JSON list of C-alpha atoms in Angstrom, two decimals:
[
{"chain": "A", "resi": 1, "resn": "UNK", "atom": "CA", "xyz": [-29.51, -36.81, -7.70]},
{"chain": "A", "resi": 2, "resn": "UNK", "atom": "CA", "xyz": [-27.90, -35.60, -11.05]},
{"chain": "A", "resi": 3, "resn": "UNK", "atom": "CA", "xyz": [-25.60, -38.79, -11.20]},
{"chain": "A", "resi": 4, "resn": "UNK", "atom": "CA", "xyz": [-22.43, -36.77, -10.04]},
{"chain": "A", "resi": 5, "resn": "UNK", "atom": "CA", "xyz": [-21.24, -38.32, -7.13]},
{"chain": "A", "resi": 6, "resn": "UNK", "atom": "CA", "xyz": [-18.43, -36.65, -4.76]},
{"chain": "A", "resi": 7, "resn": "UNK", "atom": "CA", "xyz": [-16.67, -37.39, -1.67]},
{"chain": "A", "resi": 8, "resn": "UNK", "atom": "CA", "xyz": [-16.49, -36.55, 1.12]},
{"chain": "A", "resi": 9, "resn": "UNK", "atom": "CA", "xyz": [-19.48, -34.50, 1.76]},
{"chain": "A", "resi": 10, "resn": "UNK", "atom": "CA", "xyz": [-17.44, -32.62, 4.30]},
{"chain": "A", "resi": 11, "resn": "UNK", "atom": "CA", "xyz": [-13.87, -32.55, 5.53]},
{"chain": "A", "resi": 12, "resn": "UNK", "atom": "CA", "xyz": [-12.53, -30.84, 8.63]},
{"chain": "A", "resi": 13, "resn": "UNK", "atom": "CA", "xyz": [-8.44, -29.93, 8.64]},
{"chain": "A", "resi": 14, "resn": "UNK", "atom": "CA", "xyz": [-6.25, -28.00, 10.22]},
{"chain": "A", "resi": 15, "resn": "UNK", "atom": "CA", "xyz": [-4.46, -25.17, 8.81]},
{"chain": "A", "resi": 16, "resn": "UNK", "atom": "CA", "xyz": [-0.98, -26.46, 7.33]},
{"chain": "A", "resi": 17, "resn": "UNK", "atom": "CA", "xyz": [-2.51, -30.20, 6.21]},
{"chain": "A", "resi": 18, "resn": "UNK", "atom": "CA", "xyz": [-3.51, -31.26, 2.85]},
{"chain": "A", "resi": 19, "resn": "UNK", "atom": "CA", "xyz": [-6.38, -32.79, 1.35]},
{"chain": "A", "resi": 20, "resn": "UNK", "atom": "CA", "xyz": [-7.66, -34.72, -1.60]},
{"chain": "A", "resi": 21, "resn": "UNK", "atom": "CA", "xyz": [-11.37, -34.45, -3.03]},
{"chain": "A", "resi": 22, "resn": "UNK", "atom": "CA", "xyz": [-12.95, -37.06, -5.58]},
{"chain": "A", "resi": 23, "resn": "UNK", "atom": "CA", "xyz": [-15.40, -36.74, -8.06]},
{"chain": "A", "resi": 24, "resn": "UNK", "atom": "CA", "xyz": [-17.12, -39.23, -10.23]},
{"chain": "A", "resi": 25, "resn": "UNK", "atom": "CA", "xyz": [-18.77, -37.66, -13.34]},
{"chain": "A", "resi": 26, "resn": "UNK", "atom": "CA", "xyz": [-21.76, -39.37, -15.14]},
{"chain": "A", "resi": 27, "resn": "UNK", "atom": "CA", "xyz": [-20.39, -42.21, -16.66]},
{"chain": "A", "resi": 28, "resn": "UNK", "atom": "CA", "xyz": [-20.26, -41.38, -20.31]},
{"chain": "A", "resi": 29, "resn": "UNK", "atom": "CA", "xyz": [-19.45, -37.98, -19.72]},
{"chain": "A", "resi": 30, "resn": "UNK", "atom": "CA", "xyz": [-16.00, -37.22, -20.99]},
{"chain": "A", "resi": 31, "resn": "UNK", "atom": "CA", "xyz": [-15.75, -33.28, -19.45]},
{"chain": "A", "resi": 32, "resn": "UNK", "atom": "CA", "xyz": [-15.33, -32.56, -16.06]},
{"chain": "A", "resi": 33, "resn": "UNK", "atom": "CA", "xyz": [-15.16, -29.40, -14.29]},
{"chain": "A", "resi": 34, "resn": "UNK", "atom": "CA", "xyz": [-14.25, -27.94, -10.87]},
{"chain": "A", "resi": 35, "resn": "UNK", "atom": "CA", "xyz": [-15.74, -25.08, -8.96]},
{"chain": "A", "resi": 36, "resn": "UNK", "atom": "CA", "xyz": [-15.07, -23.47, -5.67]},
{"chain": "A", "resi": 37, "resn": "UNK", "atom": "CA", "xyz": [-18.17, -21.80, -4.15]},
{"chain": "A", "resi": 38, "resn": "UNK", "atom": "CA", "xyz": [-17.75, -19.41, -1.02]},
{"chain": "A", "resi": 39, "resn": "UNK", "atom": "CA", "xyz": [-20.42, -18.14, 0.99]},
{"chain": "A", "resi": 40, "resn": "UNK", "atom": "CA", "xyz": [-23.04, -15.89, -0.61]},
{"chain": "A", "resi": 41, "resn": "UNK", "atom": "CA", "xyz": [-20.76, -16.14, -3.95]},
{"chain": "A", "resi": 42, "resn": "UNK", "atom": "CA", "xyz": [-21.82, -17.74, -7.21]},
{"chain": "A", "resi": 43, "resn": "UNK", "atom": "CA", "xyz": [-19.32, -20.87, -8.03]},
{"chain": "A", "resi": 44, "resn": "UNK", "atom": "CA", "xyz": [-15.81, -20.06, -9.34]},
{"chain": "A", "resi": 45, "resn": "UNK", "atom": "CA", "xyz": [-14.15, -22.19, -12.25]},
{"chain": "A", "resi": 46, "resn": "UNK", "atom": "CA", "xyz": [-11.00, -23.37, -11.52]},
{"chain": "A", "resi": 47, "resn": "UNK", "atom": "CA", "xyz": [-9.98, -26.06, -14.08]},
{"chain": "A", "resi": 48, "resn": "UNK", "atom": "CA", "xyz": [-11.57, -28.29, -16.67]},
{"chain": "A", "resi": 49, "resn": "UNK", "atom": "CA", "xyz": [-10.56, -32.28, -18.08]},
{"chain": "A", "resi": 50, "resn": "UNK", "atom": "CA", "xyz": [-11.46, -33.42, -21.56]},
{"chain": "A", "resi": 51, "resn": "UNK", "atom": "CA", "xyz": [-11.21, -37.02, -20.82]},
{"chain": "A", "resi": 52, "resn": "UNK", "atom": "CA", "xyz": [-7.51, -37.31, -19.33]},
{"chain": "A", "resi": 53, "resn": "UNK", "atom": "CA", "xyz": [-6.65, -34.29, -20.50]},
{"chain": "A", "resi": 54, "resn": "UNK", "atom": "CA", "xyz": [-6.36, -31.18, -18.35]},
{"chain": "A", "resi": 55, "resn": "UNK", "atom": "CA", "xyz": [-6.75, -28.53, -21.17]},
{"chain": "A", "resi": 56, "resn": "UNK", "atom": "CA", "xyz": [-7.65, -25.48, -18.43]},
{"chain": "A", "resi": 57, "resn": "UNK", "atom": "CA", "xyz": [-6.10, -25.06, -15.25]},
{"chain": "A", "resi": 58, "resn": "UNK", "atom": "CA", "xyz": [-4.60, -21.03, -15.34]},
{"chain": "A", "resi": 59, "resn": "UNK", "atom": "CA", "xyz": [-7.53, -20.64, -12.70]},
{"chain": "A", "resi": 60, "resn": "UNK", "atom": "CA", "xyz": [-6.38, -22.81, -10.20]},
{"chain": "A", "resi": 61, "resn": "UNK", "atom": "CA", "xyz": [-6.13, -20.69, -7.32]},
{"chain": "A", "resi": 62, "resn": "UNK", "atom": "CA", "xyz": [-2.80, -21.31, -6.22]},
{"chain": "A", "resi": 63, "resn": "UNK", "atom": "CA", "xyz": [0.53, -24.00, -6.54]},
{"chain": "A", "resi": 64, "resn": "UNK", "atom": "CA", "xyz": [-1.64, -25.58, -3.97]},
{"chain": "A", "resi": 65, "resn": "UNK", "atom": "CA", "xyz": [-3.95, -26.65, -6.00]},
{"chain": "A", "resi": 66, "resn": "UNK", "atom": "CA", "xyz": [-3.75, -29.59, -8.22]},
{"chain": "A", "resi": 67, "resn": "UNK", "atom": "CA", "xyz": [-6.41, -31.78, -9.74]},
{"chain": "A", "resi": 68, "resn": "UNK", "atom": "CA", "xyz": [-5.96, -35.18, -11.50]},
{"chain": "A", "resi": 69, "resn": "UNK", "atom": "CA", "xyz": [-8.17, -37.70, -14.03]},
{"chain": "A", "resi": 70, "resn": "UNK", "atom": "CA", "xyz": [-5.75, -40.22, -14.21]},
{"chain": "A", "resi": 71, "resn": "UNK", "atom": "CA", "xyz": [-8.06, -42.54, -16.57]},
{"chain": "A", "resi": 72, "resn": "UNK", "atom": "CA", "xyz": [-10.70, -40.08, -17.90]},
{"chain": "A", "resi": 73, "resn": "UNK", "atom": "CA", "xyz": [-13.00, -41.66, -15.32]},
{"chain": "A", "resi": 74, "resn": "UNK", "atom": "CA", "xyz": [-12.89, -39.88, -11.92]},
{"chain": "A", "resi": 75, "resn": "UNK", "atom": "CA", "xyz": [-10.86, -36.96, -10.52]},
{"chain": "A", "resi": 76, "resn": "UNK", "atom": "CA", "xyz": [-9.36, -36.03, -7.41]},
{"chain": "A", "resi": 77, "resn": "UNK", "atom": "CA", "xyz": [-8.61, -32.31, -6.58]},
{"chain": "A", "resi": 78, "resn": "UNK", "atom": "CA", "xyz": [-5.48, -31.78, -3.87]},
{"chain": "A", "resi": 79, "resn": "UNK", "atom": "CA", "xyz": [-5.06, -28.58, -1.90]},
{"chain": "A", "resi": 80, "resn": "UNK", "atom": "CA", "xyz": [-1.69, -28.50, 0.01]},
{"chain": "A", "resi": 81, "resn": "UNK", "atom": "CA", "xyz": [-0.86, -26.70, 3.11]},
{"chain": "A", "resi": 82, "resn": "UNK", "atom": "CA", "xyz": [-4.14, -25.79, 3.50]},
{"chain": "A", "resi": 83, "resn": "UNK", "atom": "CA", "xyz": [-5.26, -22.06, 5.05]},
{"chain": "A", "resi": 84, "resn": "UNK", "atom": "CA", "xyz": [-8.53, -20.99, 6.19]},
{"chain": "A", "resi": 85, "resn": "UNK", "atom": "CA", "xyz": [-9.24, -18.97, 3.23]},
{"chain": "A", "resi": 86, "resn": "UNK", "atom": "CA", "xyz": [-9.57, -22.42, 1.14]},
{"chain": "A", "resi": 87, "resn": "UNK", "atom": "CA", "xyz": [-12.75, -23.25, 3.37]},
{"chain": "A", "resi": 88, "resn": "UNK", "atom": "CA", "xyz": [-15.57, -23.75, 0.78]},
{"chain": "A", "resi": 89, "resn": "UNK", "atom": "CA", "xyz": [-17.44, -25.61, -1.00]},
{"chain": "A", "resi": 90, "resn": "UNK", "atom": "CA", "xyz": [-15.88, -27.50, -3.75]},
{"chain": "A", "resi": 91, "resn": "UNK", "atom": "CA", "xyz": [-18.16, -28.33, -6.77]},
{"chain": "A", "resi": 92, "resn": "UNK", "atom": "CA", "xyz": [-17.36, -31.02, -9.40]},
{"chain": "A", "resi": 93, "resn": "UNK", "atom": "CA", "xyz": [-19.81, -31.13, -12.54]},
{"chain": "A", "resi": 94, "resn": "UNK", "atom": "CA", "xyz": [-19.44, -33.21, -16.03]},
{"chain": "A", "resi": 95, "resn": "UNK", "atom": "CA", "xyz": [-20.80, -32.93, -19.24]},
{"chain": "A", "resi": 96, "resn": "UNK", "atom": "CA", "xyz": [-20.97, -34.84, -22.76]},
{"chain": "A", "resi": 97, "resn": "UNK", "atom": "CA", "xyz": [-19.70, -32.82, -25.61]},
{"chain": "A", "resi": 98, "resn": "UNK", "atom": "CA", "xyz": [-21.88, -33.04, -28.43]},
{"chain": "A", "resi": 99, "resn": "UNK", "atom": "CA", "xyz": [-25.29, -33.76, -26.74]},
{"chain": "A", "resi": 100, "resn": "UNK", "atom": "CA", "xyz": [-27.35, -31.19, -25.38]},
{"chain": "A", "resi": 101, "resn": "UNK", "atom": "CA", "xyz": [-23.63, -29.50, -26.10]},
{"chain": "A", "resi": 102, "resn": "UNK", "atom": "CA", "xyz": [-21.75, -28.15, -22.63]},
{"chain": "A", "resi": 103, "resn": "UNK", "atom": "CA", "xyz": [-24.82, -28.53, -20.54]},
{"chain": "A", "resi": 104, "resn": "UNK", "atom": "CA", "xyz": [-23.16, -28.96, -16.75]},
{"chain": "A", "resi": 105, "resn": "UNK", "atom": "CA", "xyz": [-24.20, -31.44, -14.27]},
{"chain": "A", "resi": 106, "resn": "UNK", "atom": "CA", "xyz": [-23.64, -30.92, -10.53]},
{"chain": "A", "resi": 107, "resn": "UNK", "atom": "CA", "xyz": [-21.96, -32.94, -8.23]},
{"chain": "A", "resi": 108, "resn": "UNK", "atom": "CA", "xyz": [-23.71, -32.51, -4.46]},
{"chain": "A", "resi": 109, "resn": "UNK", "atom": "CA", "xyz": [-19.99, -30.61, -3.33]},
{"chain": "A", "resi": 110, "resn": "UNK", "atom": "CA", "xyz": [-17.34, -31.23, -0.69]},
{"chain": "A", "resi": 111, "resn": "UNK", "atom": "CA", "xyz": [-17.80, -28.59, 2.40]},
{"chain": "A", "resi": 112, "resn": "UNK", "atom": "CA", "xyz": [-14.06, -27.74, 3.37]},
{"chain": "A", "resi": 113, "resn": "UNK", "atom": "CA", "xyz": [-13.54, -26.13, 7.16]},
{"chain": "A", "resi": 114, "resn": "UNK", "atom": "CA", "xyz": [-10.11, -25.51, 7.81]},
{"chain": "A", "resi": 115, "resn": "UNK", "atom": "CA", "xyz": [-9.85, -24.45, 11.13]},
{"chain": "B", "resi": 1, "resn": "UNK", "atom": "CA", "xyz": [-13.40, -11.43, -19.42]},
{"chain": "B", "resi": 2, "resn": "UNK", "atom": "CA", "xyz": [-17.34, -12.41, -18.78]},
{"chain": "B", "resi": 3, "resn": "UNK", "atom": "CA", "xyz": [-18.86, -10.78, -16.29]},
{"chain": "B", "resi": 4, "resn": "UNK", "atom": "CA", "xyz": [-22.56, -11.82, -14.84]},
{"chain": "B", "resi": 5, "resn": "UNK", "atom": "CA", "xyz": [-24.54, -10.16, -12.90]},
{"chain": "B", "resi": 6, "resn": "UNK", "atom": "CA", "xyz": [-28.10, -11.20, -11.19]},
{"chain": "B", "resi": 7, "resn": "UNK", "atom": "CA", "xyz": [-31.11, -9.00, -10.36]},
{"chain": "B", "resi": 8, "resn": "UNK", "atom": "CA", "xyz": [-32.75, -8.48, -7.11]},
{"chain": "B", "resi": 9, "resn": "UNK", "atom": "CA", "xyz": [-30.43, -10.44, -5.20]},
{"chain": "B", "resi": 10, "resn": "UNK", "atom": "CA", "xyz": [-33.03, -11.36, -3.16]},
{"chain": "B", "resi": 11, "resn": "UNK", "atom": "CA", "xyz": [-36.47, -11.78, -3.28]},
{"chain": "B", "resi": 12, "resn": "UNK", "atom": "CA", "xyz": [-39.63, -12.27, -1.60]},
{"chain": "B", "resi": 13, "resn": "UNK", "atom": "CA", "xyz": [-43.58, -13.02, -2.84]},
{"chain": "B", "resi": 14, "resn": "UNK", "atom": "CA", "xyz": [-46.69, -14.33, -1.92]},
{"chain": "B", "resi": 15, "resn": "UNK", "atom": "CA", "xyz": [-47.66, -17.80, -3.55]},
{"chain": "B", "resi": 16, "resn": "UNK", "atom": "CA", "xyz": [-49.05, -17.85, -6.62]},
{"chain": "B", "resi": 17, "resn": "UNK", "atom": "CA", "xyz": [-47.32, -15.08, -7.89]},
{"chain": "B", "resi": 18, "resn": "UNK", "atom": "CA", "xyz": [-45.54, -15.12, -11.50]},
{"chain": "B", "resi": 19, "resn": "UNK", "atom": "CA", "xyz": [-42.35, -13.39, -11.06]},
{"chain": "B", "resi": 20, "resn": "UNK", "atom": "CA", "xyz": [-38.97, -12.98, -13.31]},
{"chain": "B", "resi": 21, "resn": "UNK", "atom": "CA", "xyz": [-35.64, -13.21, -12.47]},
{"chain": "B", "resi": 22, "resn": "UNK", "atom": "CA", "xyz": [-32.96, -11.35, -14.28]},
{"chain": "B", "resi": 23, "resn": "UNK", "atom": "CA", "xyz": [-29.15, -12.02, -15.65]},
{"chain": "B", "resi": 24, "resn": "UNK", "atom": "CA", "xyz": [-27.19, -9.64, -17.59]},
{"chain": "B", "resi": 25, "resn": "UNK", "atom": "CA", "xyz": [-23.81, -10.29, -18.90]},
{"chain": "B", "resi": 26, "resn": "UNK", "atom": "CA", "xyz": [-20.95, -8.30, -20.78]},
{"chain": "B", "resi": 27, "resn": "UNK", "atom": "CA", "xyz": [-19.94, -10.65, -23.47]},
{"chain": "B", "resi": 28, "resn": "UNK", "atom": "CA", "xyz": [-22.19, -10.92, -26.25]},
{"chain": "B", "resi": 29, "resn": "UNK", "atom": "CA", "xyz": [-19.86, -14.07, -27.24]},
{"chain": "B", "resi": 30, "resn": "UNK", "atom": "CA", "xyz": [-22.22, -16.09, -25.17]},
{"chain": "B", "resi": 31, "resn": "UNK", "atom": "CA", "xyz": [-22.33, -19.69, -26.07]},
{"chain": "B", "resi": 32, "resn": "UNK", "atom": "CA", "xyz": [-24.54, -21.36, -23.56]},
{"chain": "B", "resi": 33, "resn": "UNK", "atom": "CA", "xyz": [-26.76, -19.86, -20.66]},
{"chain": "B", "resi": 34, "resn": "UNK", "atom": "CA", "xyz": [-27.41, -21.96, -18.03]},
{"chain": "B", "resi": 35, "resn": "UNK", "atom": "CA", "xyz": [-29.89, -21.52, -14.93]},
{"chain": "B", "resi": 36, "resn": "UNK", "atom": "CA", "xyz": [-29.74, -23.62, -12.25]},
{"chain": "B", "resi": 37, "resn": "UNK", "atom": "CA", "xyz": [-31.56, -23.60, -8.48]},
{"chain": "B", "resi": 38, "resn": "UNK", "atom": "CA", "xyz": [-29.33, -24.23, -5.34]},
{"chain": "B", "resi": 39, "resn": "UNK", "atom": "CA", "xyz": [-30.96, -25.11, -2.04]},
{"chain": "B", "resi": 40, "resn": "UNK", "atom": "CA", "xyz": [-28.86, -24.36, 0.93]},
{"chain": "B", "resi": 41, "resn": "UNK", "atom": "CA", "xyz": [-26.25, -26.31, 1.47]},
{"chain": "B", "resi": 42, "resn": "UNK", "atom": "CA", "xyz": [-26.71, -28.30, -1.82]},
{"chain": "B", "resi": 43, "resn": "UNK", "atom": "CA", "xyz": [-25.10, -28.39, -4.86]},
{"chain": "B", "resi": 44, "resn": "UNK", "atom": "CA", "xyz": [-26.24, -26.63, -8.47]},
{"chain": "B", "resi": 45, "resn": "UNK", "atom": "CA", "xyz": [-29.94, -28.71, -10.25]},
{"chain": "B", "resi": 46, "resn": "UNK", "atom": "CA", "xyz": [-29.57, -27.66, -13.75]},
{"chain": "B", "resi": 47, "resn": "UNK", "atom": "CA", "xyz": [-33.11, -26.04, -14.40]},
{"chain": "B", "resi": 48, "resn": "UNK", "atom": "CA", "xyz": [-33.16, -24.81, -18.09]},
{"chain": "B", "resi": 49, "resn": "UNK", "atom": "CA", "xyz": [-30.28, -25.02, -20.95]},
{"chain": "B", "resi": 50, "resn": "UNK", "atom": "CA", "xyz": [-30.21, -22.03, -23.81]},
{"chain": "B", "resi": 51, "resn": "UNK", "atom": "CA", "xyz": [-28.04, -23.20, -26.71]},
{"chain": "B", "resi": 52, "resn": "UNK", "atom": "CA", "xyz": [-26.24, -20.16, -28.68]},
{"chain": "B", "resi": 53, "resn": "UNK", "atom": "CA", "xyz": [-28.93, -20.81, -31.59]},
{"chain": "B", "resi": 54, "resn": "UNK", "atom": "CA", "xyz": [-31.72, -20.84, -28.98]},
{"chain": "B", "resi": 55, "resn": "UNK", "atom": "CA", "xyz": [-33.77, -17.59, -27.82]},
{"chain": "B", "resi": 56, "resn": "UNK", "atom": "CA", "xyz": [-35.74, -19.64, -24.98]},
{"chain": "B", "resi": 57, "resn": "UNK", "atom": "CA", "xyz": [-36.30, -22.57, -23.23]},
{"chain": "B", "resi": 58, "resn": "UNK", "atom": "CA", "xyz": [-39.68, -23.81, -21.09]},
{"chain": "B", "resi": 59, "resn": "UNK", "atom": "CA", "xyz": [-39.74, -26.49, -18.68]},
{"chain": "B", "resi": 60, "resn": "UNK", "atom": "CA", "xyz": [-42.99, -27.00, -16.45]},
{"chain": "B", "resi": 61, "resn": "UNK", "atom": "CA", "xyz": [-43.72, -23.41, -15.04]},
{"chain": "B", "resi": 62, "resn": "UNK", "atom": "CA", "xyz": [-40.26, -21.91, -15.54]},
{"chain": "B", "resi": 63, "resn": "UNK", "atom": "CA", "xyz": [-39.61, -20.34, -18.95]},
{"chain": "B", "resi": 64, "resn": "UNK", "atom": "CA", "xyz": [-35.89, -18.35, -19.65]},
{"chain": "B", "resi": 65, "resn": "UNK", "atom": "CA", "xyz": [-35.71, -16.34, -22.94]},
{"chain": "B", "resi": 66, "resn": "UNK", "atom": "CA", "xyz": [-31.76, -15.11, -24.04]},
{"chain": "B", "resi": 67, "resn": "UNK", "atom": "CA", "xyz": [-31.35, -12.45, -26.06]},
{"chain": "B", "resi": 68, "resn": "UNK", "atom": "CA", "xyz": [-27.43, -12.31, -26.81]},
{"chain": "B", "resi": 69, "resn": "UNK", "atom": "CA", "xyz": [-27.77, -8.23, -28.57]},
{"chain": "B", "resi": 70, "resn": "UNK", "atom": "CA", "xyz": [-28.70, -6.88, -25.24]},
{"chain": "B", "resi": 71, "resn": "UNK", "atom": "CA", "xyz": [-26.66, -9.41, -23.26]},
{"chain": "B", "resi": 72, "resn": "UNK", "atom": "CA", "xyz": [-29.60, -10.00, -20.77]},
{"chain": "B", "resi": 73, "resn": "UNK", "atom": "CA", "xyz": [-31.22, -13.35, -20.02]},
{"chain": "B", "resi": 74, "resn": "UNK", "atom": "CA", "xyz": [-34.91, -13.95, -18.04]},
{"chain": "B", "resi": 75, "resn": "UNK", "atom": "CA", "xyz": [-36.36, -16.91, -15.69]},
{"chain": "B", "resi": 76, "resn": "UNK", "atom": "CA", "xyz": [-39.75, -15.99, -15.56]},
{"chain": "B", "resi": 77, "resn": "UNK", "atom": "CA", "xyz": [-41.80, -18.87, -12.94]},
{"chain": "B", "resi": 78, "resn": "UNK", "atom": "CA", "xyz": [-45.70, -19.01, -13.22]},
{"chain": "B", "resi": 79, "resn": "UNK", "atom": "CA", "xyz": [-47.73, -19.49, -10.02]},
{"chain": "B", "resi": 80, "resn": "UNK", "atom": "CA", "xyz": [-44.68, -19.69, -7.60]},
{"chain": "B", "resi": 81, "resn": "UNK", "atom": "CA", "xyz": [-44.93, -22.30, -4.49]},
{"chain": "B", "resi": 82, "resn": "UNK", "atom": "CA", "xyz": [-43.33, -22.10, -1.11]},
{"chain": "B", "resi": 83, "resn": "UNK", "atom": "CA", "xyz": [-41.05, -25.31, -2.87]},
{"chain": "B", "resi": 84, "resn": "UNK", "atom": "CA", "xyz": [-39.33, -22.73, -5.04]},
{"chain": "B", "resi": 85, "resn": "UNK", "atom": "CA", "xyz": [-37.73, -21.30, -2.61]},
{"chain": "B", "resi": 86, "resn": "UNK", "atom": "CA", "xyz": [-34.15, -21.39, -3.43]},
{"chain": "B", "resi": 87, "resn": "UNK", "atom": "CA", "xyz": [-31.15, -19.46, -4.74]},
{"chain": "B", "resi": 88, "resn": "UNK", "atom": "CA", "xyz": [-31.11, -19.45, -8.94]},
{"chain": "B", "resi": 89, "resn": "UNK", "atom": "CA", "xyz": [-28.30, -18.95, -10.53]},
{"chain": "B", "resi": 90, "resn": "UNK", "atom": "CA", "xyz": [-27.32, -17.97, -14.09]},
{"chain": "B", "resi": 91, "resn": "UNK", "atom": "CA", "xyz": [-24.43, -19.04, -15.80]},
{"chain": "B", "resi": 92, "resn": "UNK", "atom": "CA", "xyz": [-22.67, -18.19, -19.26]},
{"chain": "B", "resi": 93, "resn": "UNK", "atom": "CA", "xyz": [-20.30, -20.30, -21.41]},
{"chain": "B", "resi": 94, "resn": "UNK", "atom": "CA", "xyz": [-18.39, -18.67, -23.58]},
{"chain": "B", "resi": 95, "resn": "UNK", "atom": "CA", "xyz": [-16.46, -21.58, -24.83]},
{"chain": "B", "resi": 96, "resn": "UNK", "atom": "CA", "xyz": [-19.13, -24.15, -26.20]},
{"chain": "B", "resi": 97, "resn": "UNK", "atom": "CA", "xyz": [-18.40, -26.73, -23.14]},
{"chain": "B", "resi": 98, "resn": "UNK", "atom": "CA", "xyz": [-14.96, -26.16, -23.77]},
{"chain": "B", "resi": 99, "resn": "UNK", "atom": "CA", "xyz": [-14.74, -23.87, -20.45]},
{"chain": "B", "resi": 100, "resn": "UNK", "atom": "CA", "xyz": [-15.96, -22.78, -17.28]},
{"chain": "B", "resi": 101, "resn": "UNK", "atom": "CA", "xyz": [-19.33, -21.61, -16.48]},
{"chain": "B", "resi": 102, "resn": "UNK", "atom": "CA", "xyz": [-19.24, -17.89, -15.53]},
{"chain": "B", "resi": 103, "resn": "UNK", "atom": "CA", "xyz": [-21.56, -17.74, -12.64]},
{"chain": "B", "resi": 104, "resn": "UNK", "atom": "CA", "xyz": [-23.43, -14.41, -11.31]},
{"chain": "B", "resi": 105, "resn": "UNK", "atom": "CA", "xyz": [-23.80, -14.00, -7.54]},
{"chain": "B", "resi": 106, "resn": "UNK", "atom": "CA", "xyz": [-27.71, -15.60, -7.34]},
{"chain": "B", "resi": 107, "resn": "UNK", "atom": "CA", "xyz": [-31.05, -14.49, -6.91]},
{"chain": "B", "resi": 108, "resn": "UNK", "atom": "CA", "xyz": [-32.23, -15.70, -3.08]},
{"chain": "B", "resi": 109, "resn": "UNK", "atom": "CA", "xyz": [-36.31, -16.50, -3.87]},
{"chain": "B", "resi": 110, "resn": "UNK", "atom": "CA", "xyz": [-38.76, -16.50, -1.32]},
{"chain": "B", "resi": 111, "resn": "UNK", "atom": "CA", "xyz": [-41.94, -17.60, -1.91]},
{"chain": "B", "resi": 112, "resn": "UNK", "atom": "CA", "xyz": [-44.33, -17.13, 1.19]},
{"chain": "B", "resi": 113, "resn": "UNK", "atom": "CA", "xyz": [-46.90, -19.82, 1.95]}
]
């Protein structure tokens, strides 16, 4: 347990719904990252908070994808009108800047079927 | 644009073996490399950290050397056990936290009891 919680572990939708991931980061951590792994793939970035502050998010995928960190504490990632090409596994990770500098922790990830 | 890739992508060895594991990348602007171990399934266990002022890093059995001129990277493990089995991954920063993690595609380790 790396002290990167995320939830839910899985998530079943139909094509067409949305849904909403969370991630909570190591407490003092003030980065947090999200990946999207596919099958056989190594993880792909798709956007990075500095404490509130979205300061990367040109790799979102897509319009629809969104992510929020609304008080520099957790941090939900939304996928709208979902297709089955978004099913994956979502990855969250934090780190502190300044110690051990950028090192990334892991989250467990959220397994997305869309069937 | 960083590109990383991992060689073998897979791999299979008796226990007991030492054995090395391989990452090469195109930007020599590396800031971090990162291995970490995924077990199916799972999410990423961080294994070993190489800071840009770094050359190597030894935890337990697993040592990883970077050597940013040649833009390759090395997880060598010492007297493997069927509990390393797992997919390692390397991963390069180019941004000193400030980014994503490049990831290549994995190593799949088998280590046969």
């Amino acid at each position: 347990d790396t002290g990167v919680s995320q939830d839910p572990r899985h998530k079943i939708t139909k094509r067409g719904q949305n849904v909403t991931f969370r991630c909570d980061p190591i407490s003092e951590h003030n980065r947090l990252y999200w990946y999207r792994q596919t099958l056989g793939q190594g993880p792909e970035f798709l956007t990075y908070f500095q404490n509130e502050a979205q300061l990367e998010k040109s790799r979102l995928l897509s319009d629809r994808f969104s992510a929020e960190r609304p008080k520099g504490s957790f941090s939900t990632l939304e996928i709208q009108r979902t297709e089955q090409g978004d099913s994956a596994m979502y990855l969250c990770a934090s780190s502190l800047r300044g110690s051990r500098q950028g090192e990334q922790y892991f989250g467990p990830g959220t397994r997305l079927t869309v069937t | 644009k960083q590109e990383v890739t991992q060689i073998p992508a897979a791999l299979s060895v008796p226990e007991g073996e030492n054995l090395v594991l391989n990452c090469s990348f195109t930007d020599s602007a590396i800031y971090n490399l990162q291995w970490f171990r995924q077990d199916p399934g799972k999410g990423l266990t961080s294994l070993l950290l190489i800071q840009s002022s770094q050359r190597e890093q030894t935890s337990g059995r697993l040592n990883a050397s970077l050597d940013k001129s040649s833009g390759r990277s090395t997880l060598y493990i010492a007297a493997s056990q069927p509990g390393d089995s797992a997919t390692y991954l390397c991963a390069g920063d180019s941004g000193g936290g400030a980014d994503g993690l490049t990831f290549g595609k994995g190593t799949h380790l088998i280590i046969q009891p």
